[in-house]
Amino acid sequence: MAAIPSHGFRLLTTTHPWLRNVHFSSSLASFSQHPQKAQASNLSLGQNSNKKRNNNNDGTKTNDNKTESYFPKRGQILELECESLAFKGKGVTKVKTISPHWDFVDAPCEYASCCGGCKTQNLSYEAQLRAKEQQVRELVIHVGKFSDKSPEFSSIMKPIVPCDMQFHYRNKMEFSFGSKKWLPKESLHEKLDGNETYALGLHAPGCFDKVLNIEKCLLQSEPANKILATVQESWREPGLGLSPYDVYSHGGFLKHLVLRTGRNIESGLPEMMVNFVTSSYKPELLKPLVAKIAVLPEVVSIMNNVNTSVGNTSMGEEEYTLLGKSTITETLRGLTFQISANSFFQTNTHQAEVLYKLIEDYAALRGDGSEVVLDLFCGTGTIGLTLAKKVQHVYGYEVVAQAVNDARRNAKLNGIDNATFVQGDLNKIGENFGKDFPKPDIIISDPNRPGMHMKLIKFLLKLRAPRIVYVSCNPATCARDLDYLCHGVEEQNIKGCYKLKRVQPVDMFPHTPHIECVCQLELS
């Protein structure tokens, strides 16, 4: 859905392949994949007048030869220039004559126009950063209710931290096998038979049943692309008897191909894990693929997760090691982490180093090893473990049992004995929560996209820890929670008790709409 400003609109006269048409319905707009030019005219929107109006043939209303308000008709198709981005990569457009935007660049990926994974490849990286920084700023103002007129605001909002690696930064990619290959409009006339309809790649946007065939992804590592190419070359061979899973009939064998990139601790060279997610356990069917992949020097682990459910998850009910070891390793902030097929780990290792350094800075540790840290939504414990050797104790809470087991294993692997990890749902905390750990000096909260539940907000406001470091992958819910923690919730008679000190946007995923934020709050 595109936001439509109420001023400075004109119809378009030129076409660019990177644009999308907009169908106007009342005051809302939705994108169309089929370009069609609209008749050009110089029209403006949002100018109100009580004077007598005359109707022209082109839909404008004028008074004394002056252009007044123009409103597109329902179903009318206009071509618009996307001038800026709203959160989640949604475009903000204005109706006016366009020329190629100064921030427009040619996307290096051949799939960029139809994949949906890298929605902003046609935008220069500098422009992506400006848009993301502006989105965070506006959400902090309008959702978080922090006034930009305040003299402190400029010191609170920090410039976004860019990512030095703009391609090949992902250490994990999940590809889907599909029985229905997605085709662009110009190829719809082609007739595909048999395994020609099969695809291995990414789901086309909005299509759970169609897969865009991908030969190479510019976001994953080069060794991962070698593996993808090897699988693509052979998995459709009729003699192998391999079939993709069909979401309608629930038949078929291959569901997902998950590629994870780690690093050998001794040599520093990349090491790869290949995970085949299948609908049943038939290792003999995978043997030919395993043999072809095993010759690649970077491959140290080939796994098979068996998922018998009809859902689209890549996490299996059973897991088998087909070749090599069951984990790969990676280093982060001087610690070693073992990564299993289903464990969570920061997807951009390089930028995670930057992110975790910011978290440590915002935690403002005293340095005497006397502080207690409460690590909420701790995942596999990566944040808490990077702080553990500088504090008295870390208490981590996480709902996913496998992640808690990984956190405990990683603590042992790094010789850390002052970290306790507990499985628990922080959205369902009861009155007894908090009685099994001392009052923390620092709280780290890294919730998933929905943010923190009001039960947890109330607990934190009652606990009154001296400092909170809020890490967020969703600036909208982050701004909402900052409002609650600082300003309270008047309708529920909840009073805030924190002062927002800093908000630091971090670009973890270039060419995507995702934004990470690190926020520092101190007890007021």
mmCIF file of N, CA and C in Angstrom, residues 263-265 271-274 299-303 320-329 338-339:
data_model
loop_
_atom_site.group_PDB
_atom_site.id
_atom_site.type_symbol
_atom_site.label_atom_id
_atom_site.label_comp_id
_atom_site.label_asym_id
_atom_site.label_seq_id
_atom_site.Cartn_x
_atom_site.Cartn_y
_atom_site.Cartn_z
ATOM 1 N N ARG A 263 32.717 -20.686 9.905
ATOM 2 C CA ARG A 263 34.133 -20.390 9.722
ATOM 3 C C ARG A 263 34.959 -21.346 10.574
ATOM 4 N N ASN A 264 35.950 -21.947 9.949
ATOM 5 C CA ASN A 264 36.854 -22.820 10.678
ATOM 6 C C ASN A 264 37.683 -21.974 11.643
ATOM 7 N N ILE A 265 37.664 -22.337 12.911
ATOM 8 C CA ILE A 265 38.311 -21.515 13.931
ATOM 9 C C ILE A 265 39.817 -21.474 13.737
ATOM 10 N N GLU A 271 33.313 -22.720 6.224
ATOM 11 C CA GLU A 271 32.844 -24.093 6.233
ATOM 12 C C GLU A 271 31.327 -24.085 6.119
ATOM 13 N N MET A 272 30.812 -25.050 5.322
ATOM 14 C CA MET A 272 29.406 -25.024 4.924
ATOM 15 C C MET A 272 28.632 -26.194 5.509
ATOM 16 N N MET A 273 27.379 -25.884 5.881
ATOM 17 C CA MET A 273 26.415 -26.919 6.242
ATOM 18 C C MET A 273 25.302 -26.909 5.209
ATOM 19 N N VAL A 274 24.993 -28.095 4.687
ATOM 20 C CA VAL A 274 23.893 -28.259 3.737
ATOM 21 C C VAL A 274 22.807 -29.062 4.431
ATOM 22 N N VAL A 299 32.380 -27.911 2.156
ATOM 23 C CA VAL A 299 31.276 -28.642 2.784
ATOM 24 C C VAL A 299 31.810 -29.568 3.862
ATOM 25 N N VAL A 300 31.390 -29.335 5.101
ATOM 26 C CA VAL A 300 31.825 -30.161 6.230
ATOM 27 C C VAL A 300 30.651 -30.850 6.913
ATOM 28 N N SER A 301 29.426 -30.504 6.499
ATOM 29 C CA SER A 301 28.242 -31.069 7.144
ATOM 30 C C SER A 301 27.095 -31.133 6.152
ATOM 31 N N ILE A 302 26.492 -32.312 6.028
ATOM 32 C CA ILE A 302 25.273 -32.465 5.230
ATOM 33 C C ILE A 302 24.224 -33.117 6.128
ATOM 34 N N MET A 303 23.136 -32.412 6.344
ATOM 35 C CA MET A 303 22.094 -32.841 7.274
ATOM 36 C C MET A 303 20.795 -33.122 6.534
ATOM 37 N N TYR A 320 18.945 -36.018 10.904
ATOM 38 C CA TYR A 320 19.946 -37.040 10.643
ATOM 39 C C TYR A 320 21.182 -36.400 10.012
ATOM 40 N N THR A 321 22.343 -36.908 10.383
ATOM 41 C CA THR A 321 23.598 -36.456 9.785
ATOM 42 C C THR A 321 23.948 -37.393 8.636
ATOM 43 N N LEU A 322 23.976 -36.865 7.412
ATOM 44 C CA LEU A 322 24.283 -37.671 6.237
ATOM 45 C C LEU A 322 25.766 -37.696 5.925
ATOM 46 N N LEU A 323 26.481 -36.637 6.294
ATOM 47 C CA LEU A 323 27.915 -36.561 6.025
ATOM 48 C C LEU A 323 28.564 -35.565 6.977
ATOM 49 N N GLY A 324 29.736 -35.923 7.492
ATOM 50 C CA GLY A 324 30.503 -34.992 8.311
ATOM 51 C C GLY A 324 29.936 -34.806 9.701
ATOM 52 N N LYS A 325 30.047 -33.593 10.218
ATOM 53 C CA LYS A 325 29.633 -33.297 11.583
ATOM 54 C C LYS A 325 28.253 -32.643 11.600
ATOM 55 N N SER A 326 27.667 -32.536 12.781
ATOM 56 C CA SER A 326 26.298 -32.025 12.896
ATOM 57 C C SER A 326 26.244 -30.536 13.181
ATOM 58 N N THR A 327 27.401 -29.891 13.356
ATOM 59 C CA THR A 327 27.441 -28.455 13.612
ATOM 60 C C THR A 327 28.587 -27.830 12.820
ATOM 61 N N ILE A 328 28.469 -26.523 12.615
ATOM 62 C CA ILE A 328 29.582 -25.728 12.107
ATOM 63 C C ILE A 328 29.887 -24.657 13.142
ATOM 64 N N THR A 329 31.014 -24.003 13.020
ATOM 65 C CA THR A 329 31.425 -23.031 14.034
ATOM 66 C C THR A 329 31.512 -21.626 13.445
ATOM 67 N N GLN A 338 28.928 -22.911 18.297
ATOM 68 C CA GLN A 338 28.583 -24.056 17.464
ATOM 69 C C GLN A 338 27.154 -23.867 16.958
ATOM 70 N N ILE A 339 26.988 -24.010 15.654
ATOM 71 C CA ILE A 339 25.702 -23.730 15.023
ATOM 72 C C ILE A 339 25.157 -25.033 14.445
#
